[in-house]
PDB file of C-alpha atoms in Angstrom:
ATOM      1  CA  UNK E  29       0.876 -15.311  44.757  1.00  0.00           C
ATOM      2  CA  UNK E  30       3.976 -13.171  44.137  1.00  0.00           C
ATOM      3  CA  UNK E  31       4.314 -14.809  40.674  1.00  0.00           C
ATOM      4  CA  UNK E  32       0.746 -14.043  39.853  1.00  0.00           C
ATOM      5  CA  UNK E  33       1.158 -10.427  41.046  1.00  0.00           C
ATOM      6  CA  UNK E  34       4.397 -10.065  39.076  1.00  0.00           C
ATOM      7  CA  UNK E  35       2.850 -11.385  35.957  1.00  0.00           C
ATOM      8  CA  UNK E  36      -0.164  -9.064  36.370  1.00  0.00           C
ATOM      9  CA  UNK E  37       2.097  -6.035  36.706  1.00  0.00           C
ATOM     10  CA  UNK E  38       3.995  -7.082  33.578  1.00  0.00           C
ATOM     11  CA  UNK E  39       0.743  -7.339  31.732  1.00  0.00           C
ATOM     12  CA  UNK E  40      -0.276  -3.858  32.754  1.00  0.00           C
ATOM     13  CA  UNK E  41       3.159  -2.410  31.936  1.00  0.00           C
ATOM     14  CA  UNK E  42       3.131  -4.008  28.442  1.00  0.00           C
ATOM     15  CA  UNK E  43      -0.349  -2.592  27.734  1.00  0.00           C
ATOM     16  CA  UNK E  44       0.520   0.920  28.986  1.00  0.00           C
ATOM     17  CA  UNK E  45       3.591   0.874  26.832  1.00  0.00           C
ATOM     18  CA  UNK E  46       1.532  -0.219  23.751  1.00  0.00           C
ATOM     19  CA  UNK E  47      -1.004   2.532  24.550  1.00  0.00           C
ATOM     20  CA  UNK E  48       1.784   5.116  24.692  1.00  0.00           C
ATOM     21  CA  UNK E  49       3.145   3.945  21.355  1.00  0.00           C
ATOM     22  CA  UNK E  50      -0.244   4.002  19.727  1.00  0.00           C
ATOM     23  CA  UNK E  51      -0.812   7.486  21.048  1.00  0.00           C
ATOM     24  CA  UNK E  52       2.508   8.781  19.623  1.00  0.00           C
ATOM     25  CA  UNK E  53       1.750   7.131  16.267  1.00  0.00           C
ATOM     26  CA  UNK E  54      -1.806   8.425  16.002  1.00  0.00           C
ATOM     27  CA  UNK E  55      -1.206  11.941  17.287  1.00  0.00           C
ATOM     28  CA  UNK E  56      -0.178  13.380  13.840  1.00  0.00           C
ATOM     29  CA  UNK E  57      -3.354  12.008  12.293  1.00  0.00           C
ATOM     30  CA  UNK E  58      -5.480  13.387  15.082  1.00  0.00           C
ATOM     31  CA  UNK E  59      -3.795  16.787  14.676  1.00  0.00           C
ATOM     32  CA  UNK E  60      -4.408  16.695  10.928  1.00  0.00           C
ATOM     33  CA  UNK E  61      -8.046  15.914  11.234  1.00  0.00           C
ATOM     34  CA  UNK E  62      -8.493  18.623  13.876  1.00  0.00           C
ATOM     35  CA  UNK E  63      -6.682  21.180  11.715  1.00  0.00           C
ATOM     36  CA  UNK E  64      -8.811  20.339   8.697  1.00  0.00           C
ATOM     37  CA  UNK E  65     -11.865  21.536  10.532  1.00  0.00           C
ATOM     38  CA  UNK E  66     -10.436  24.750  12.058  1.00  0.00           C
ATOM     39  CA  UNK E  67     -10.551  28.217  10.733  1.00  0.00           C
ATOM     40  CA  UNK E  68      -7.339  29.920   9.620  1.00  0.00           C
ATOM     41  CA  UNK E  69      -7.222  32.243  12.639  1.00  0.00           C
ATOM     42  CA  UNK E  70      -7.631  29.422  15.057  1.00  0.00           C
ATOM     43  CA  UNK E  71      -4.757  27.387  13.560  1.00  0.00           C
ATOM     44  CA  UNK E  72      -2.332  30.244  14.344  1.00  0.00           C
ATOM     45  CA  UNK E  73      -3.860  31.150  17.778  1.00  0.00           C
ATOM     46  CA  UNK E  74      -1.491  31.165  20.715  1.00  0.00           C
ATOM     47  CA  UNK E  75      -3.672  28.812  22.823  1.00  0.00           C
ATOM     48  CA  UNK E  76      -3.520  25.437  21.040  1.00  0.00           C
ATOM     49  CA  UNK E  77      -6.683  23.317  21.209  1.00  0.00           C
ATOM     50  CA  UNK E  78      -7.076  19.873  19.739  1.00  0.00           C
ATOM     51  CA  UNK E  79     -10.837  20.162  19.390  1.00  0.00           C
ATOM     52  CA  UNK E  80     -11.905  22.969  17.042  1.00  0.00           C
ATOM     53  CA  UNK E  81     -14.002  25.744  18.693  1.00  0.00           C
ATOM     54  CA  UNK E  82     -16.088  25.725  15.538  1.00  0.00           C
ATOM     55  CA  UNK E  83     -16.191  22.929  13.086  1.00  0.00           C
ATOM     56  CA  UNK E  84     -15.598  24.484   9.555  1.00  0.00           C
ATOM     57  CA  UNK E  85     -16.963  22.007   6.992  1.00  0.00           C
ATOM     58  CA  UNK E  86     -16.446  24.664   4.408  1.00  0.00           C
ATOM     59  CA  UNK E  87     -12.701  23.696   4.225  1.00  0.00           C
ATOM     60  CA  UNK E  88     -13.589  20.438   2.441  1.00  0.00           C
ATOM     61  CA  UNK E  89     -16.046  22.266   0.067  1.00  0.00           C
ATOM     62  CA  UNK E  90     -13.303  24.732  -0.764  1.00  0.00           C
ATOM     63  CA  UNK E  91     -10.609  22.065  -1.327  1.00  0.00           C
ATOM     64  CA  UNK E  92     -12.934  20.174  -3.741  1.00  0.00           C
ATOM     65  CA  UNK E  93     -13.558  23.436  -5.646  1.00  0.00           C
ATOM     66  CA  UNK E  94      -9.921  24.476  -5.603  1.00  0.00           C
ATOM     67  CA  UNK E  95      -8.559  21.204  -7.075  1.00  0.00           C
ATOM     68  CA  UNK E  96     -10.173  18.148  -8.600  1.00  0.00           C
ATOM     69  CA  UNK E  97      -9.413  15.805  -5.697  1.00  0.00           C
ATOM     70  CA  UNK E  98     -12.331  13.574  -6.751  1.00  0.00           C
ATOM     71  CA  UNK E  99     -10.639  12.867 -10.051  1.00  0.00           C
ATOM     72  CA  UNK E 100      -7.283  12.382  -8.252  1.00  0.00           C
ATOM     73  CA  UNK E 101      -8.965   9.767  -6.007  1.00  0.00           C
ATOM     74  CA  UNK E 102     -10.456   7.931  -9.003  1.00  0.00           C
ATOM     75  CA  UNK E 103      -7.134   7.925 -10.699  1.00  0.00           C
ATOM     76  CA  UNK E 104      -5.286   6.662  -7.681  1.00  0.00           C
ATOM     77  CA  UNK E 105      -7.784   3.749  -7.081  1.00  0.00           C
ATOM     78  CA  UNK E 106      -7.567   2.717 -10.771  1.00  0.00           C
ATOM     79  CA  UNK E 107      -3.754   2.820 -10.795  1.00  0.00           C
ATOM     80  CA  UNK E 108      -3.337   1.012  -7.503  1.00  0.00           C
ATOM     81  CA  UNK E 109      -5.844  -1.642  -8.429  1.00  0.00           C
ATOM     82  CA  UNK E 110      -4.359  -2.057 -11.937  1.00  0.00           C
ATOM     83  CA  UNK E 111      -0.850  -2.467 -10.484  1.00  0.00           C
ATOM     84  CA  UNK E 112      -2.014  -4.999  -7.939  1.00  0.00           C
ATOM     85  CA  UNK E 113      -4.007  -7.126 -10.461  1.00  0.00           C
ATOM     86  CA  UNK E 114      -1.099  -7.261 -12.910  1.00  0.00           C
ATOM     87  CA  UNK E 115       1.351  -8.074 -10.155  1.00  0.00           C
ATOM     88  CA  UNK E 116      -0.651 -10.979  -8.837  1.00  0.00           C
ATOM     89  CA  UNK E 117      -1.227 -12.329 -12.384  1.00  0.00           C
ATOM     90  CA  UNK E 118       2.497 -12.285 -12.966  1.00  0.00           C
ATOM     91  CA  UNK E 119       4.186 -13.011  -9.691  1.00  0.00           C
ATOM     92  CA  UNK E 120       2.022 -16.000  -8.602  1.00  0.00           C
ATOM     93  CA  UNK E 121       2.840 -18.170 -11.688  1.00  0.00           C
ATOM     94  CA  UNK E 122       6.457 -16.970 -11.605  1.00  0.00           C
ATOM     95  CA  UNK E 123       6.786 -17.860  -7.899  1.00  0.00           C
ATOM     96  CA  UNK E 124       5.272 -21.314  -8.577  1.00  0.00           C
ATOM     97  CA  UNK E 125       7.720 -21.892 -11.420  1.00  0.00           C
ATOM     98  CA  UNK E 126      10.702 -20.904  -9.292  1.00  0.00           C
ATOM     99  CA  UNK E 127       9.505 -22.963  -6.401  1.00  0.00           C
ATOM    100  CA  UNK E 128       8.153 -26.206  -7.907  1.00  0.00           C
ATOM    101  CA  UNK E 129       9.252 -26.489 -11.526  1.00  0.00           C
ATOM    102  CA  UNK E 130      12.657 -27.409 -13.002  1.00  0.00           C
ATOM    103  CA  UNK E 131      13.872 -25.686 -16.161  1.00  0.00           C
ATOM    104  CA  UNK E 132      17.250 -24.554 -17.601  1.00  0.00           C
ATOM    105  CA  UNK E 133      18.589 -21.369 -16.149  1.00  0.00           C
ATOM    106  CA  UNK E 134      16.220 -21.378 -13.221  1.00  0.00           C
ATOM    107  CA  UNK E 135      18.730 -20.104 -10.602  1.00  0.00           C
ATOM    108  CA  UNK E 136      20.098 -17.475 -12.962  1.00  0.00           C
ATOM    109  CA  UNK E 137      16.680 -16.065 -13.886  1.00  0.00           C
ATOM    110  CA  UNK E 138      15.665 -16.052 -10.174  1.00  0.00           C
ATOM    111  CA  UNK E 139      18.852 -14.118  -9.403  1.00  0.00           C
ATOM    112  CA  UNK E 140      17.891 -11.472 -12.072  1.00  0.00           C
ATOM    113  CA  UNK E 141      14.463 -11.068 -10.498  1.00  0.00           C
ATOM    114  CA  UNK E 142      15.960 -10.645  -7.029  1.00  0.00           C
ATOM    115  CA  UNK E 143      18.490  -8.169  -8.409  1.00  0.00           C
ATOM    116  CA  UNK E 144      15.509  -5.989  -9.294  1.00  0.00           C
ATOM    117  CA  UNK E 145      15.056  -5.432  -5.584  1.00  0.00           C
ATOM    118  CA  UNK E 146      18.476  -3.839  -5.352  1.00  0.00           C
ATOM    119  CA  UNK E 147      17.763  -1.199  -8.044  1.00  0.00           C
ATOM    120  CA  UNK E 148      16.009   1.966  -6.905  1.00  0.00           C
ATOM    121  CA  UNK E 149      13.450   3.367  -9.227  1.00  0.00           C
ATOM    122  CA  UNK E 150      15.534   6.403  -9.858  1.00  0.00           C
ATOM    123  CA  UNK E 151      18.300   4.285 -11.510  1.00  0.00           C
ATOM    124  CA  UNK E 152      15.936   3.014 -14.263  1.00  0.00           C
ATOM    125  CA  UNK E 153      13.725   6.015 -14.679  1.00  0.00           C
ATOM    126  CA  UNK E 154      15.374   7.106 -17.918  1.00  0.00           C
ATOM    127  CA  UNK E 155      14.858   3.777 -19.885  1.00  0.00           C
ATOM    128  CA  UNK E 156      11.358   3.409 -18.465  1.00  0.00           C
ATOM    129  CA  UNK E 157      10.412   6.908 -19.517  1.00  0.00           C
ATOM    130  CA  UNK E 158      11.923   6.513 -23.009  1.00  0.00           C
ATOM    131  CA  UNK E 159      10.203   3.164 -23.490  1.00  0.00           C
ATOM    132  CA  UNK E 160       6.823   4.561 -22.613  1.00  0.00           C
ATOM    133  CA  UNK E 161       7.457   7.682 -24.617  1.00  0.00           C
ATOM    134  CA  UNK E 162       8.158   5.577 -27.706  1.00  0.00           C
ATOM    135  CA  UNK E 163       4.850   3.817 -27.153  1.00  0.00           C
ATOM    136  CA  UNK E 164       3.016   7.133 -26.810  1.00  0.00           C
ATOM    137  CA  UNK E 165       1.890   6.322 -23.257  1.00  0.00           C
ATOM    138  CA  UNK E 166       3.240   9.397 -21.363  1.00  0.00           C
ATOM    139  CA  UNK E 167       0.594  11.156 -19.407  1.00  0.00           C
ATOM    140  CA  UNK E 168      -1.703   8.089 -19.218  1.00  0.00           C
ATOM    141  CA  UNK E 169      -2.756   5.731 -16.453  1.00  0.00           C
ATOM    142  CA  UNK E 170      -1.032   2.874 -18.290  1.00  0.00           C
ATOM    143  CA  UNK E 171       2.225   4.712 -17.812  1.00  0.00           C
ATOM    144  CA  UNK E 172       1.666   4.771 -14.081  1.00  0.00           C
ATOM    145  CA  UNK E 173       0.910   1.083 -13.988  1.00  0.00           C
ATOM    146  CA  UNK E 174       3.211  -0.700 -16.513  1.00  0.00           C
ATOM    147  CA  UNK E 175       6.619  -0.266 -14.795  1.00  0.00           C
ATOM    148  CA  UNK E 176       5.351  -1.903 -11.587  1.00  0.00           C
ATOM    149  CA  UNK E 177       3.616  -4.892 -13.239  1.00  0.00           C
ATOM    150  CA  UNK E 178       6.384  -7.273 -11.989  1.00  0.00           C
ATOM    151  CA  UNK E 179       7.684  -7.253  -8.579  1.00  0.00           C
ATOM    152  CA  UNK E 180      10.903  -9.106  -7.559  1.00  0.00           C
ATOM    153  CA  UNK E 181       9.987  -8.706  -3.881  1.00  0.00           C
ATOM    154  CA  UNK E 182       6.586 -10.281  -4.440  1.00  0.00           C
ATOM    155  CA  UNK E 183       8.088 -13.162  -6.430  1.00  0.00           C
ATOM    156  CA  UNK E 184      10.617 -13.832  -3.651  1.00  0.00           C
ATOM    157  CA  UNK E 185       8.020 -13.519  -0.888  1.00  0.00           C
ATOM    158  CA  UNK E 186       5.450 -15.920  -2.499  1.00  0.00           C
ATOM    159  CA  UNK E 187       8.146 -18.319  -3.681  1.00  0.00           C
ATOM    160  CA  UNK E 188       9.298 -18.865  -0.202  1.00  0.00           C
ATOM    161  CA  UNK E 189       5.758 -19.734   0.894  1.00  0.00           C
ATOM    162  CA  UNK E 190       5.240 -22.069  -2.084  1.00  0.00           C
ATOM    163  CA  UNK E 191       8.474 -23.915  -1.252  1.00  0.00           C
ATOM    164  CA  UNK E 192       7.016 -24.861   2.148  1.00  0.00           C
ATOM    165  CA  UNK E 193       3.969 -26.553   0.540  1.00  0.00           C
ATOM    166  CA  UNK E 194       4.495 -30.308   0.523  1.00  0.00           C
ATOM    167  CA  UNK E 195       5.138 -31.930  -2.813  1.00  0.00           C
ATOM    168  CA  UNK E 196       2.685 -34.693  -1.914  1.00  0.00           C
ATOM    169  CA  UNK E 197      -0.222 -32.262  -2.266  1.00  0.00           C
ATOM    170  CA  UNK E 198       0.880 -31.286  -5.799  1.00  0.00           C
ATOM    171  CA  UNK E 199       1.572 -34.919  -6.874  1.00  0.00           C
ATOM    172  CA  UNK E 200      -1.888 -35.961  -5.583  1.00  0.00           C
ATOM    173  CA  UNK E 201      -3.462 -33.178  -7.643  1.00  0.00           C
ATOM    174  CA  UNK E 202      -1.531 -34.201 -10.784  1.00  0.00           C
ATOM    175  CA  UNK E 203      -2.600 -37.780 -10.339  1.00  0.00           C
ATOM    176  CA  UNK E 204      -6.168 -36.483 -10.394  1.00  0.00           C
ATOM    177  CA  UNK E 205      -5.478 -34.768 -13.680  1.00  0.00           C
ATOM    178  CA  UNK E 206      -4.703 -31.260 -12.586  1.00  0.00           C
ATOM    179  CA  UNK E 207      -2.414 -29.162 -14.722  1.00  0.00           C
ATOM    180  CA  UNK E 208      -0.088 -26.486 -13.305  1.00  0.00           C
ATOM    181  CA  UNK E 209      -2.725 -23.739 -13.544  1.00  0.00           C
ATOM    182  CA  UNK E 210      -5.251 -25.805 -11.624  1.00  0.00           C
ATOM    183  CA  UNK E 211      -2.551 -26.667  -9.019  1.00  0.00           C
ATOM    184  CA  UNK E 212      -1.880 -23.003  -8.617  1.00  0.00           C
ATOM    185  CA  UNK E 213      -5.551 -22.019  -8.338  1.00  0.00           C
ATOM    186  CA  UNK E 214      -6.801 -24.905  -6.072  1.00  0.00           C
ATOM    187  CA  UNK E 215      -3.758 -25.639  -3.933  1.00  0.00           C
ATOM    188  CA  UNK E 216      -1.040 -23.004  -3.939  1.00  0.00           C
ATOM    189  CA  UNK E 217      -3.183 -19.857  -3.702  1.00  0.00           C
ATOM    190  CA  UNK E 218      -5.471 -21.045  -0.876  1.00  0.00           C
ATOM    191  CA  UNK E 219      -2.454 -22.242   1.176  1.00  0.00           C
ATOM    192  CA  UNK E 220      -0.484 -19.036   0.512  1.00  0.00           C
ATOM    193  CA  UNK E 221      -3.380 -16.704   1.069  1.00  0.00           C
ATOM    194  CA  UNK E 222      -1.821 -15.028   4.213  1.00  0.00           C
ATOM    195  CA  UNK E 223       1.392 -14.159   2.253  1.00  0.00           C
ATOM    196  CA  UNK E 224      -0.565 -12.995  -0.846  1.00  0.00           C
ATOM    197  CA  UNK E 225      -2.768 -10.785   1.467  1.00  0.00           C
ATOM    198  CA  UNK E 226       0.246  -9.305   3.167  1.00  0.00           C
ATOM    199  CA  UNK E 227       1.948  -8.536  -0.210  1.00  0.00           C
ATOM    200  CA  UNK E 228      -1.371  -6.993  -1.538  1.00  0.00           C
ATOM    201  CA  UNK E 229      -1.521  -4.618   1.388  1.00  0.00           C
ATOM    202  CA  UNK E 230       2.089  -3.648   1.048  1.00  0.00           C
ATOM    203  CA  UNK E 231       1.653  -3.039  -2.672  1.00  0.00           C
ATOM    204  CA  UNK E 232      -1.432  -0.966  -2.130  1.00  0.00           C
ATOM    205  CA  UNK E 233       0.180   1.311   0.483  1.00  0.00           C
ATOM    206  CA  UNK E 234       3.351   1.821  -1.507  1.00  0.00           C
ATOM    207  CA  UNK E 235       1.719   2.728  -4.743  1.00  0.00           C
ATOM    208  CA  UNK E 236      -1.113   4.743  -3.068  1.00  0.00           C
ATOM    209  CA  UNK E 237       1.609   7.075  -1.643  1.00  0.00           C
ATOM    210  CA  UNK E 238       3.969   6.984  -4.666  1.00  0.00           C
ATOM    211  CA  UNK E 239       5.076  10.432  -5.610  1.00  0.00           C
ATOM    212  CA  UNK E 240       8.254  10.280  -7.791  1.00  0.00           C
ATOM    213  CA  UNK E 241       7.183   8.279 -10.820  1.00  0.00           C
ATOM    214  CA  UNK E 242       3.725   9.932 -11.155  1.00  0.00           C
ATOM    215  CA  UNK E 243       5.367  13.239 -11.026  1.00  0.00           C
ATOM    216  CA  UNK E 244       7.599  12.341 -13.984  1.00  0.00           C
ATOM    217  CA  UNK E 245       5.028  10.880 -16.334  1.00  0.00           C
ATOM    218  CA  UNK E 246       1.857  12.970 -15.624  1.00  0.00           C
ATOM    219  CA  UNK E 247       1.228  16.462 -16.968  1.00  0.00           C
ATOM    220  CA  UNK E 248      -2.454  17.039 -16.552  1.00  0.00           C
ATOM    221  CA  UNK E 249      -5.005  16.775 -13.735  1.00  0.00           C
ATOM    222  CA  UNK E 250      -7.113  14.184 -15.532  1.00  0.00           C
ATOM    223  CA  UNK E 251      -4.458  11.456 -14.898  1.00  0.00           C
ATOM    224  CA  UNK E 252      -2.705  12.689 -11.772  1.00  0.00           C
ATOM    225  CA  UNK E 253      -2.883  10.739  -8.507  1.00  0.00           C
ATOM    226  CA  UNK E 254      -3.722  12.080  -5.063  1.00  0.00           C
ATOM    227  CA  UNK E 255      -0.097  12.497  -3.932  1.00  0.00           C
ATOM    228  CA  UNK E 256       0.779  14.531  -7.007  1.00  0.00           C
ATOM    229  CA  UNK E 257      -2.449  16.491  -6.854  1.00  0.00           C
ATOM    230  CA  UNK E 258      -1.861  17.506  -3.318  1.00  0.00           C
ATOM    231  CA  UNK E 259       1.775  18.512  -4.080  1.00  0.00           C
ATOM    232  CA  UNK E 260       0.645  20.684  -6.993  1.00  0.00           C
ATOM    233  CA  UNK E 261      -2.077  22.253  -4.861  1.00  0.00           C
ATOM    234  CA  UNK E 262       0.431  23.135  -2.140  1.00  0.00           C
ATOM    235  CA  UNK E 263       2.764  24.740  -4.643  1.00  0.00           C
ATOM    236  CA  UNK E 264       0.179  26.634  -6.608  1.00  0.00           C
ATOM    237  CA  UNK E 265      -2.806  27.358  -4.368  1.00  0.00           C
ATOM    238  CA  UNK E 266      -2.669  26.857  -0.622  1.00  0.00           C
ATOM    239  CA  UNK E 267       0.699  28.332   0.473  1.00  0.00           C
ATOM    240  CA  UNK E 268       0.417  28.448   4.297  1.00  0.00           C
ATOM    241  CA  UNK E 269      -3.318  27.693   4.270  1.00  0.00           C
ATOM    242  CA  UNK E 270      -3.047  24.790   6.811  1.00  0.00           C
ATOM    243  CA  UNK E 271      -6.824  24.024   7.123  1.00  0.00           C
ATOM    244  CA  UNK E 272      -7.078  23.502   3.315  1.00  0.00           C
ATOM    245  CA  UNK E 273      -3.841  21.587   3.253  1.00  0.00           C
ATOM    246  CA  UNK E 274      -4.915  19.203   5.966  1.00  0.00           C
ATOM    247  CA  UNK E 275      -8.320  18.828   4.314  1.00  0.00           C
ATOM    248  CA  UNK E 276      -6.532  17.785   1.045  1.00  0.00           C
ATOM    249  CA  UNK E 277      -4.298  15.434   3.070  1.00  0.00           C
ATOM    250  CA  UNK E 278      -7.434  13.606   4.369  1.00  0.00           C
ATOM    251  CA  UNK E 279      -8.246  12.674   0.821  1.00  0.00           C
ATOM    252  CA  UNK E 280      -5.002  10.678   0.772  1.00  0.00           C
ATOM    253  CA  UNK E 281      -5.011   9.268   4.317  1.00  0.00           C
ATOM    254  CA  UNK E 282      -8.672   8.380   4.976  1.00  0.00           C
ATOM    255  CA  UNK E 283      -9.341   6.085   1.995  1.00  0.00           C
ATOM    256  CA  UNK E 284      -6.351   3.866   2.713  1.00  0.00           C
ATOM    257  CA  UNK E 285      -7.110   3.946   6.453  1.00  0.00           C
ATOM    258  CA  UNK E 286     -10.676   2.908   5.936  1.00  0.00           C
ATOM    259  CA  UNK E 287      -9.474   0.236   3.574  1.00  0.00           C
ATOM    260  CA  UNK E 288      -7.166  -1.226   6.201  1.00  0.00           C
ATOM    261  CA  UNK E 289      -9.863  -1.038   8.925  1.00  0.00           C
ATOM    262  CA  UNK E 290     -12.247  -2.917   6.662  1.00  0.00           C
ATOM    263  CA  UNK E 291      -9.781  -5.629   5.725  1.00  0.00           C
ATOM    264  CA  UNK E 292      -7.815  -6.047   8.972  1.00  0.00           C
ATOM    265  CA  UNK E 293      -9.966  -8.964  10.118  1.00  0.00           C
ATOM    266  CA  UNK E 294      -9.323 -10.839   6.904  1.00  0.00           C
ATOM    267  CA  UNK E 295      -5.669 -10.023   7.158  1.00  0.00           C
ATOM    268  CA  UNK E 296      -5.409 -11.112  10.803  1.00  0.00           C
ATOM    269  CA  UNK E 297      -7.446 -14.227  10.312  1.00  0.00           C
ATOM    270  CA  UNK E 298      -5.270 -15.349   7.396  1.00  0.00           C
ATOM    271  CA  UNK E 299      -2.170 -14.895   9.481  1.00  0.00           C
ATOM    272  CA  UNK E 300      -3.739 -16.885  12.355  1.00  0.00           C
ATOM    273  CA  UNK E 301      -4.725 -19.709  10.002  1.00  0.00           C
ATOM    274  CA  UNK E 302      -1.307 -19.821   8.531  1.00  0.00           C
ATOM    275  CA  UNK E 303       0.034 -20.979  11.831  1.00  0.00           C
ATOM    276  CA  UNK E 304      -2.497 -23.780  12.326  1.00  0.00           C
ATOM    277  CA  UNK E 305      -1.952 -27.251  11.051  1.00  0.00           C
ATOM    278  CA  UNK E 306      -4.766 -29.451   9.941  1.00  0.00           C
TER     279      UNK E 306
END
């Protein structure tokens, strides 16, 4: 009876701790949403209230009129999607080659790809910029996508998963007449789906919030992303106008948050299935 009671108290303590951590994490988001619906006078009032006394929808109307956040959102979705598609098209075959094929210089080439992970973007920004400038791609969406088409981290992550797939499955597929591309499509990708899903979410979040590179290669509003658009709006328009600033921030936060909420079941189910053996 004591063991049961002790275990029950531990269960309650763990859940209370998780609730506290979740509250700490979500508090800035709740504050931002609340501020985006407040009036300017209420934001600076001495008595802080989380729930607005009067919901001001006009803040969102004003932010849309003040800056083309709709265009920024479209640009961001196109850039993030383009980067992810190119990354998956390149890193999955590369990971398969490094995991299952034998060719001269394999270890050296893999080391070069991994070395990419050690280089910060700032260290290669000049050659990247000059390369795109010579191609006439500055201030285009392609310039935002192209430098991130290959991912050393993605190749390493998926390669490690591919190495765990038994060779017998691949040999069986080859006996049935499958080439490498069919092996990748019918065997490797389905079995590595949890890893690919995890990498996809990481890639989307990183490039959705990317600020430095888009700041360098974009000059006009028609190609700017949400992060740059919000930064330019803060510098040029809003100043200390916190309701408008938080309304603009929601254009960045809510789409990626809704995306995660809509895909979390797929993500969690893939992780659960990855731990099950047939």
